[in-house]
mmCIF file with all atom_site columns, C-alpha atoms in Angstrom:
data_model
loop_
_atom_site.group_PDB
_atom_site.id
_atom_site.type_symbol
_atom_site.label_atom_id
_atom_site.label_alt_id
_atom_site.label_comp_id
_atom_site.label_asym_id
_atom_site.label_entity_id
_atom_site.label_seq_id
_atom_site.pdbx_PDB_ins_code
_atom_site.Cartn_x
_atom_site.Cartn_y
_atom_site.Cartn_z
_atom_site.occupancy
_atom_site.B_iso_or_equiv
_atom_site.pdbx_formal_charge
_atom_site.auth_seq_id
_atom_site.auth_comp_id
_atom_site.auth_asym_id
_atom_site.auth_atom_id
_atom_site.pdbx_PDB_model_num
ATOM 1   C CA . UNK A 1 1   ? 45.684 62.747  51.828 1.00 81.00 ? 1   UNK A CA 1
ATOM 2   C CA . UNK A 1 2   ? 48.288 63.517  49.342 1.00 97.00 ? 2   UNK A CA 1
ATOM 3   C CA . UNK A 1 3   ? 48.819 60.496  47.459 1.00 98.00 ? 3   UNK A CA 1
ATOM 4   C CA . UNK A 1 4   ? 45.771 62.324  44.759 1.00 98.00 ? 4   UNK A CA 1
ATOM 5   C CA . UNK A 1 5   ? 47.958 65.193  44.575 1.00 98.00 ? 5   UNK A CA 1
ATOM 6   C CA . UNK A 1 6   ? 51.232 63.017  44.129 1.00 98.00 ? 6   UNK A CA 1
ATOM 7   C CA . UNK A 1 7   ? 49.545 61.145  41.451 1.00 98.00 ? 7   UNK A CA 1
ATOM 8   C CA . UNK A 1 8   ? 48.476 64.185  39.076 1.00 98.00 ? 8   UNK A CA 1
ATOM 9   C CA . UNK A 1 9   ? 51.717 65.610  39.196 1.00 98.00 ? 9   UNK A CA 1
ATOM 10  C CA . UNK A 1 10  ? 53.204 62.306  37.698 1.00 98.00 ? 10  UNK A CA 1
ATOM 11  C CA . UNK A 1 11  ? 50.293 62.532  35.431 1.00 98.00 ? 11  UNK A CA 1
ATOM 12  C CA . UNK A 1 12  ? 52.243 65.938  34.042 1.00 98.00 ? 12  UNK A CA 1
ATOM 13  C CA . UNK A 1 13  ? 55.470 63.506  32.995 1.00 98.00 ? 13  UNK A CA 1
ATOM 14  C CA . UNK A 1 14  ? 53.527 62.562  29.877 1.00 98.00 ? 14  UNK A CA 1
ATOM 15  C CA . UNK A 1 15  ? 53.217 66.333  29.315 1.00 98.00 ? 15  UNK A CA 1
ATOM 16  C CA . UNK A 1 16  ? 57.004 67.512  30.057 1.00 98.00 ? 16  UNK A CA 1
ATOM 17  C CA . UNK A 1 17  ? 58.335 69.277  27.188 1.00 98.00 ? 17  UNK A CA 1
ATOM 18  C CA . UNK A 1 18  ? 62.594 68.218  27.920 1.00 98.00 ? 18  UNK A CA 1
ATOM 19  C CA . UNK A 1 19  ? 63.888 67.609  24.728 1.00 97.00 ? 19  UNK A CA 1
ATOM 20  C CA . UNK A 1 20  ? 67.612 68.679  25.549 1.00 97.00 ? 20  UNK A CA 1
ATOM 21  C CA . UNK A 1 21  ? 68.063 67.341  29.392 1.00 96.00 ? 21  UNK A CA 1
ATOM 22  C CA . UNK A 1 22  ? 65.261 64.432  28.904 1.00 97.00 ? 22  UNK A CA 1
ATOM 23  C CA . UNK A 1 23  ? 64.823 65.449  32.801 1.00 98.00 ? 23  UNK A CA 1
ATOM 24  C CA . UNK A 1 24  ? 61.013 65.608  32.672 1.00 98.00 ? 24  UNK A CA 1
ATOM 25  C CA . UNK A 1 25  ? 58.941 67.347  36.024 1.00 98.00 ? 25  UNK A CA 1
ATOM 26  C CA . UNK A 1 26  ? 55.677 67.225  37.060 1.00 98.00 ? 26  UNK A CA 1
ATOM 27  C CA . UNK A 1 27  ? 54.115 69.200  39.899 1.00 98.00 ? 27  UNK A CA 1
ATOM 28  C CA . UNK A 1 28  ? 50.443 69.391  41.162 1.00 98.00 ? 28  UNK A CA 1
ATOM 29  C CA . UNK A 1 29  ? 49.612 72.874  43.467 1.00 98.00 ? 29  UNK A CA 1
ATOM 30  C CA . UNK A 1 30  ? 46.706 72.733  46.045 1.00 98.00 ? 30  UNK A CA 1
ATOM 31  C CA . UNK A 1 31  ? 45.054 76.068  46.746 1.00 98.00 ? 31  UNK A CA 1
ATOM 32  C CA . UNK A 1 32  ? 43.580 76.536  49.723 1.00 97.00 ? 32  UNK A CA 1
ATOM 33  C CA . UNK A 1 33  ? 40.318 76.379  48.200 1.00 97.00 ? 33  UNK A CA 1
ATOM 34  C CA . UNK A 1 34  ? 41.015 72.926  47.334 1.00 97.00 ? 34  UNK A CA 1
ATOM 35  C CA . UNK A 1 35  ? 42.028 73.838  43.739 1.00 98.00 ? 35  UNK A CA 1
ATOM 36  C CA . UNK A 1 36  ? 44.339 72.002  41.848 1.00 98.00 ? 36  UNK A CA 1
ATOM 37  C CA . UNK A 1 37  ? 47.353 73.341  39.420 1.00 98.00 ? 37  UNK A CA 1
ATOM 38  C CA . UNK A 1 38  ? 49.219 71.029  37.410 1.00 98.00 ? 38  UNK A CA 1
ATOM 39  C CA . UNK A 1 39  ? 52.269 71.779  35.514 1.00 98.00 ? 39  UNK A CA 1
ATOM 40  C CA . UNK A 1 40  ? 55.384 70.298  33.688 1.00 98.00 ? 40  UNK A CA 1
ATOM 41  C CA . UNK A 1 41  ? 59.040 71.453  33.012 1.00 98.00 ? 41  UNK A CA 1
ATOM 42  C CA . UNK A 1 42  ? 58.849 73.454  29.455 1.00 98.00 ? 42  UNK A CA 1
ATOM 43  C CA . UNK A 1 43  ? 62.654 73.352  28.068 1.00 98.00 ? 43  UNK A CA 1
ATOM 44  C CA . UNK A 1 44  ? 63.412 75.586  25.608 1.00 97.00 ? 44  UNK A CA 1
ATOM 45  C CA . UNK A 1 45  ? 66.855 75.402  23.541 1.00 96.00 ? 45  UNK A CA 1
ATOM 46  C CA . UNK A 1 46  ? 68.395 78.636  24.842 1.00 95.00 ? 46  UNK A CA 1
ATOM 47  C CA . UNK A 1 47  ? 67.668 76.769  28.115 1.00 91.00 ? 47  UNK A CA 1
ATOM 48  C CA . UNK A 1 48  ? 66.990 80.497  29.702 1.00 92.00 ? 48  UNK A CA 1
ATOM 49  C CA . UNK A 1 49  ? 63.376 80.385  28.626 1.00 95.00 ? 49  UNK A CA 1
ATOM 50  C CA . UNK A 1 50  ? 62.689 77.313  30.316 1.00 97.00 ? 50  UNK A CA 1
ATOM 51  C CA . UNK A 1 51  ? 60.086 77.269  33.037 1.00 98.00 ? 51  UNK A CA 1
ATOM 52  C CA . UNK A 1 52  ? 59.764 74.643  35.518 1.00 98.00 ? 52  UNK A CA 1
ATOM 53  C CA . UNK A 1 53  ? 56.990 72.485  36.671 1.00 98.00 ? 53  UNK A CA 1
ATOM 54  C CA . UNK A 1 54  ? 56.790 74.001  39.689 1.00 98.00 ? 54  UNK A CA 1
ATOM 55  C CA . UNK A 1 55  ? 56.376 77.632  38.488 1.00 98.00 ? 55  UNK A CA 1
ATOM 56  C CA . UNK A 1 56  ? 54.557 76.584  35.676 1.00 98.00 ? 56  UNK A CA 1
ATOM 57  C CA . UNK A 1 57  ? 51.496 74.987  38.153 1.00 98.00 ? 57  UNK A CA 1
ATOM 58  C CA . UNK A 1 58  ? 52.182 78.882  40.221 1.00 98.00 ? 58  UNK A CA 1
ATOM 59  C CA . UNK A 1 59  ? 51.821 80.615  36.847 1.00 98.00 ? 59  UNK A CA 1
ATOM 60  C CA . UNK A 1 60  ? 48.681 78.964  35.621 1.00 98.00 ? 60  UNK A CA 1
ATOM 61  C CA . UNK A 1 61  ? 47.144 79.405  39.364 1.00 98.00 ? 61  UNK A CA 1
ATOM 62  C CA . UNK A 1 62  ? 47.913 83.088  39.392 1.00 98.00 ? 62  UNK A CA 1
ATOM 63  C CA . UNK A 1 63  ? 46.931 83.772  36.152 1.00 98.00 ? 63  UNK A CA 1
ATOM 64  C CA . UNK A 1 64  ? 43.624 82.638  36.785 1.00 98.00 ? 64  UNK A CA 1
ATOM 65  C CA . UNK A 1 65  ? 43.414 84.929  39.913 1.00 98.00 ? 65  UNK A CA 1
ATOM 66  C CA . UNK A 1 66  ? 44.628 82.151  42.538 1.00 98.00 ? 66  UNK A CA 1
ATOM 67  C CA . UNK A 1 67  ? 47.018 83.085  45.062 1.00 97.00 ? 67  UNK A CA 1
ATOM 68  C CA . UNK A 1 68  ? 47.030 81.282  48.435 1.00 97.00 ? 68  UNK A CA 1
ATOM 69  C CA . UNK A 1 69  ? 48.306 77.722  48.584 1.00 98.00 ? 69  UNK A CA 1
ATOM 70  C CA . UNK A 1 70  ? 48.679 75.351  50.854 1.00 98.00 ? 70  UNK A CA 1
ATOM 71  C CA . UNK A 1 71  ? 51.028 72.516  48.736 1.00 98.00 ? 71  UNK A CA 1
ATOM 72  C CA . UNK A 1 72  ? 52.867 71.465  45.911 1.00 98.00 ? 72  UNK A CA 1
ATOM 73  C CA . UNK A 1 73  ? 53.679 67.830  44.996 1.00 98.00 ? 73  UNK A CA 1
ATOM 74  C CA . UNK A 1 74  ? 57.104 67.513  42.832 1.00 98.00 ? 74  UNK A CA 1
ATOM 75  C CA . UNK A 1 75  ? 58.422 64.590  40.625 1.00 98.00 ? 75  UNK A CA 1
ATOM 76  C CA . UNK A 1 76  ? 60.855 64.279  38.535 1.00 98.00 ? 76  UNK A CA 1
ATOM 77  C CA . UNK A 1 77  ? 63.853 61.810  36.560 1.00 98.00 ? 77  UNK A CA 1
ATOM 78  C CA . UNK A 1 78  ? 65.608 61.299  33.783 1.00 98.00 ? 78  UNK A CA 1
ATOM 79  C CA . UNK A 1 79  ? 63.404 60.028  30.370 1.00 97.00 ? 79  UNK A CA 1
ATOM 80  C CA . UNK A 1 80  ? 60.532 60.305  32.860 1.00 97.00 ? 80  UNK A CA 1
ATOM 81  C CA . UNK A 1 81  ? 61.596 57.742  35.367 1.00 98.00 ? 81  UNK A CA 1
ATOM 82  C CA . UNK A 1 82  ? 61.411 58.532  39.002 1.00 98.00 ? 82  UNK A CA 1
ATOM 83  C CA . UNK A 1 83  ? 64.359 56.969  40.745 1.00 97.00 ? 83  UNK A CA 1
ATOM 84  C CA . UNK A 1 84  ? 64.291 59.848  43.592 1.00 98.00 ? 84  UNK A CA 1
ATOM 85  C CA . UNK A 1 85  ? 62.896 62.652  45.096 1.00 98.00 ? 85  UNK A CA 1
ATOM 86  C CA . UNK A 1 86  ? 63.443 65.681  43.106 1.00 98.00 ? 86  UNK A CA 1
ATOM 87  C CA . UNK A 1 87  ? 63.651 68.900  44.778 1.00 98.00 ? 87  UNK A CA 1
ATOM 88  C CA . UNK A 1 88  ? 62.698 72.144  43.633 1.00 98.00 ? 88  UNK A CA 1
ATOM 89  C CA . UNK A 1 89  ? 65.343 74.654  41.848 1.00 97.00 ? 89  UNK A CA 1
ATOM 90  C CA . UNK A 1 90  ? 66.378 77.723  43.865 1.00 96.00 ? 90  UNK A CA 1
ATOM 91  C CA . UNK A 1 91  ? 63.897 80.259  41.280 1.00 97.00 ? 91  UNK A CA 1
ATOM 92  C CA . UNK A 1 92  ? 61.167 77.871  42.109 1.00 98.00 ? 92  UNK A CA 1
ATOM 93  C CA . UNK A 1 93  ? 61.634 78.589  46.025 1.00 97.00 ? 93  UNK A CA 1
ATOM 94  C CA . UNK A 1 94  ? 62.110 82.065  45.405 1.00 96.00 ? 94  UNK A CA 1
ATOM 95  C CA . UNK A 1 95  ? 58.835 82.037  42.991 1.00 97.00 ? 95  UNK A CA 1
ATOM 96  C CA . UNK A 1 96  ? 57.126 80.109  46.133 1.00 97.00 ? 96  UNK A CA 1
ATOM 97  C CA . UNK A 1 97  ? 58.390 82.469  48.926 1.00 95.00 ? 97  UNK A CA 1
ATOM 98  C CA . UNK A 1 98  ? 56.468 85.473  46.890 1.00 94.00 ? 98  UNK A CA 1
ATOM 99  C CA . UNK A 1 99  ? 53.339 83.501  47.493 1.00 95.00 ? 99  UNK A CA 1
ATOM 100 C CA . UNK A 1 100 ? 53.204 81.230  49.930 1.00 95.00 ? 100 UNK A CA 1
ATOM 101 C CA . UNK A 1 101 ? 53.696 81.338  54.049 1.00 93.00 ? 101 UNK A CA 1
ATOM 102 C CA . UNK A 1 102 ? 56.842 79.656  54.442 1.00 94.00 ? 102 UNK A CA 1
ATOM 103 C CA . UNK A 1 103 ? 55.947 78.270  57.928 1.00 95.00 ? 103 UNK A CA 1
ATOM 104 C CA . UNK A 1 104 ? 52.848 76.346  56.297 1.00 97.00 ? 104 UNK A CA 1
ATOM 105 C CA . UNK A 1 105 ? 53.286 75.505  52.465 1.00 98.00 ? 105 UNK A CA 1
ATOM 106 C CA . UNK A 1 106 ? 53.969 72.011  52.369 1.00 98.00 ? 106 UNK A CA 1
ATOM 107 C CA . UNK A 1 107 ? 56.785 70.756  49.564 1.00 98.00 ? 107 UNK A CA 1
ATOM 108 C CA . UNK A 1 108 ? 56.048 66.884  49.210 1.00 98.00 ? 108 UNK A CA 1
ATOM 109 C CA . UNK A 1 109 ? 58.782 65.351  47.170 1.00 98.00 ? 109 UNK A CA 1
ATOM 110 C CA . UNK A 1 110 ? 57.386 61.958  45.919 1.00 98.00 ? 110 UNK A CA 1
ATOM 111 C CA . UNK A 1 111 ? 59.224 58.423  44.268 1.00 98.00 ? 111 UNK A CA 1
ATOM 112 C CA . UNK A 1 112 ? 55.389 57.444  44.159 1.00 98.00 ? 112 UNK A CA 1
ATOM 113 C CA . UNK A 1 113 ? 52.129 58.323  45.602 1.00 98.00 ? 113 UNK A CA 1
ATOM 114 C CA . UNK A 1 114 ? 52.762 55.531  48.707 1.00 98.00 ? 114 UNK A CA 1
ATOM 115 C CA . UNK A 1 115 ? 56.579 57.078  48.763 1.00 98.00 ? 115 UNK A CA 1
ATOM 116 C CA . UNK A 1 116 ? 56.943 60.483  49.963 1.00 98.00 ? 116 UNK A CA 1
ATOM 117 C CA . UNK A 1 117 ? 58.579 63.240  51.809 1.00 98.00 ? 117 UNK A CA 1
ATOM 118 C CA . UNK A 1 118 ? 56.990 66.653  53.606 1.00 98.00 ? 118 UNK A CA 1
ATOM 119 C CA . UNK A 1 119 ? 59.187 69.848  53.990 1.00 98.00 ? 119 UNK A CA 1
ATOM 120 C CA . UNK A 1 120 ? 57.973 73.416  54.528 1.00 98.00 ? 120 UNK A CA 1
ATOM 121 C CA . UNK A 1 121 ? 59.170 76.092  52.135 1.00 97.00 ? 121 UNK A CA 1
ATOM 122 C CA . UNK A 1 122 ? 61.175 77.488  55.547 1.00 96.00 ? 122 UNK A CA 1
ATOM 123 C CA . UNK A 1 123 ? 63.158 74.240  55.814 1.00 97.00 ? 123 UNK A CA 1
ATOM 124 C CA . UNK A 1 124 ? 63.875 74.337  51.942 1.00 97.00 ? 124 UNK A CA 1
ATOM 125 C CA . UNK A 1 125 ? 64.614 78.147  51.515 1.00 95.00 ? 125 UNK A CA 1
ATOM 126 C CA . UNK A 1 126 ? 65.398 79.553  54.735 1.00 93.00 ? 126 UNK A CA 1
ATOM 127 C CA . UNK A 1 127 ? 65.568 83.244  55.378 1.00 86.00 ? 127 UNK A CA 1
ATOM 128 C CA . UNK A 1 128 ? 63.800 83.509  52.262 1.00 86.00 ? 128 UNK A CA 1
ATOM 129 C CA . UNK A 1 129 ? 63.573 87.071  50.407 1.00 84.00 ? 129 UNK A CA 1
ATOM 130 C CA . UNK A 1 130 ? 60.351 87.450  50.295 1.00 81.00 ? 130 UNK A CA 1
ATOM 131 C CA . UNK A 1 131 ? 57.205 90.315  50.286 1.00 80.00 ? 131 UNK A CA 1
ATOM 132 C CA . UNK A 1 132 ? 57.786 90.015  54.324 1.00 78.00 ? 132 UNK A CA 1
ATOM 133 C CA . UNK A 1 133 ? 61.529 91.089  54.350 1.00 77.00 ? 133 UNK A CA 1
ATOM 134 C CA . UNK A 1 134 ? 60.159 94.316  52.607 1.00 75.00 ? 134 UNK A CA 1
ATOM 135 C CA . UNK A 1 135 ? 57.769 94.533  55.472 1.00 74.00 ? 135 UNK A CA 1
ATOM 136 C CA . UNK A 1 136 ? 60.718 94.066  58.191 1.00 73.00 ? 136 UNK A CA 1
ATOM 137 C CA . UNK A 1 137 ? 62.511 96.804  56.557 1.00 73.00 ? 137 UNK A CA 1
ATOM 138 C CA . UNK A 1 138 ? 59.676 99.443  56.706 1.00 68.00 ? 138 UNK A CA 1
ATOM 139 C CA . UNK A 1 139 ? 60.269 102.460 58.959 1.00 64.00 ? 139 UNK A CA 1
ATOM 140 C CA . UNK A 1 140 ? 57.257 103.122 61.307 1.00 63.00 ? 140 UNK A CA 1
ATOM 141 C CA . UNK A 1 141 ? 56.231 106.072 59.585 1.00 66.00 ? 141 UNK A CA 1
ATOM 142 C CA . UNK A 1 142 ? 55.608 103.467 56.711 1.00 63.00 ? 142 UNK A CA 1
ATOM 143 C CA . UNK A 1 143 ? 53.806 100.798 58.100 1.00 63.00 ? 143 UNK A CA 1
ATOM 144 C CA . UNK A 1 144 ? 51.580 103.727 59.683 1.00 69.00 ? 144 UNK A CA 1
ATOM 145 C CA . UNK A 1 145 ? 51.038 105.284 55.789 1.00 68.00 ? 145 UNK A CA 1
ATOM 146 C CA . UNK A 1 146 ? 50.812 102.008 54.807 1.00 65.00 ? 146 UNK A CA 1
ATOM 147 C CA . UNK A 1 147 ? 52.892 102.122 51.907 1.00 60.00 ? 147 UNK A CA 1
ATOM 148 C CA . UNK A 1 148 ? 54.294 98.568  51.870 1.00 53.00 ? 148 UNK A CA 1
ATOM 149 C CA . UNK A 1 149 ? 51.782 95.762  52.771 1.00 52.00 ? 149 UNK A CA 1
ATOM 150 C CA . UNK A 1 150 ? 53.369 92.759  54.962 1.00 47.00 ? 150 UNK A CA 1
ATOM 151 C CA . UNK A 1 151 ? 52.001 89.815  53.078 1.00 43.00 ? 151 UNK A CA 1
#
């Protein structure tokens, strides 16, 4: 079932823009409409305007008016070789936990589309900060006026 996924995002190697770390990511997102997202790490030489594969694939999927998903293949290694399973960065969770259930999105870390690894966004970031923390916060005369939605 995921080994299509898995394969696109090593697809977005060839596209990795990682001229200073020559760490190159790719990362294919699967709406739940069946939609697919690609994206690659985009380094930049200040290094604070990089993006990320993983929030590059989220970008382009919001931007075009996407926002429930159900998984995100990763890969990632140095010059574009995968040697292991690369995890996502700590602003990629926290980019996830704004959109995705953390109970359900599935984070596949794959060496190869036969060779891979499920976690949900809860086992990777737990006790995220997220639009339901807000929600746990509200006061009851809040969540009565409604004036902060519980995602």
């Amino acid at each position: 079932m995921w080994e299509n996924l898995i394969q696109k995002a090593i697809g977005q190697l060839d596209h990795a823009y990682a001229p200073y770390s020559d760490f190159k990511v790719g990362a294919a997102l699967l709406s739940s409409d069946g939609q697919i997202f690609t994206g690659c790490n985009i380094e930049n030489f200040a290094y604070g305007p990089s993006n990320c594969a993983e929030r590059t694939a989220i970008f382009k999927a919001v931007s075009e008016g996407v926002r429930d998903f159900k998984a995100i293949a990763i890969v990632g290694g140095k010059h574009g070789v995968i040697r292991d399973y690369c995890a996502p960065c700590g602003v990629c969770r926290q980019v996830m936990a704004e959109f995705c259930s953390p109970e359900e999105f599935q984070i596949i870390l794959a060496k190869s589309p036969e060779d891979y690894q499920i976690y949900t966004l809860a086992e990777l970031l737990p006790k995220a900060f997220s639009p339901k923390t807000m929600a746990d916060f509200q006061t009851s005369e809040e969540k009565e006026s409604g004036e902060v939605e519980q995602k």
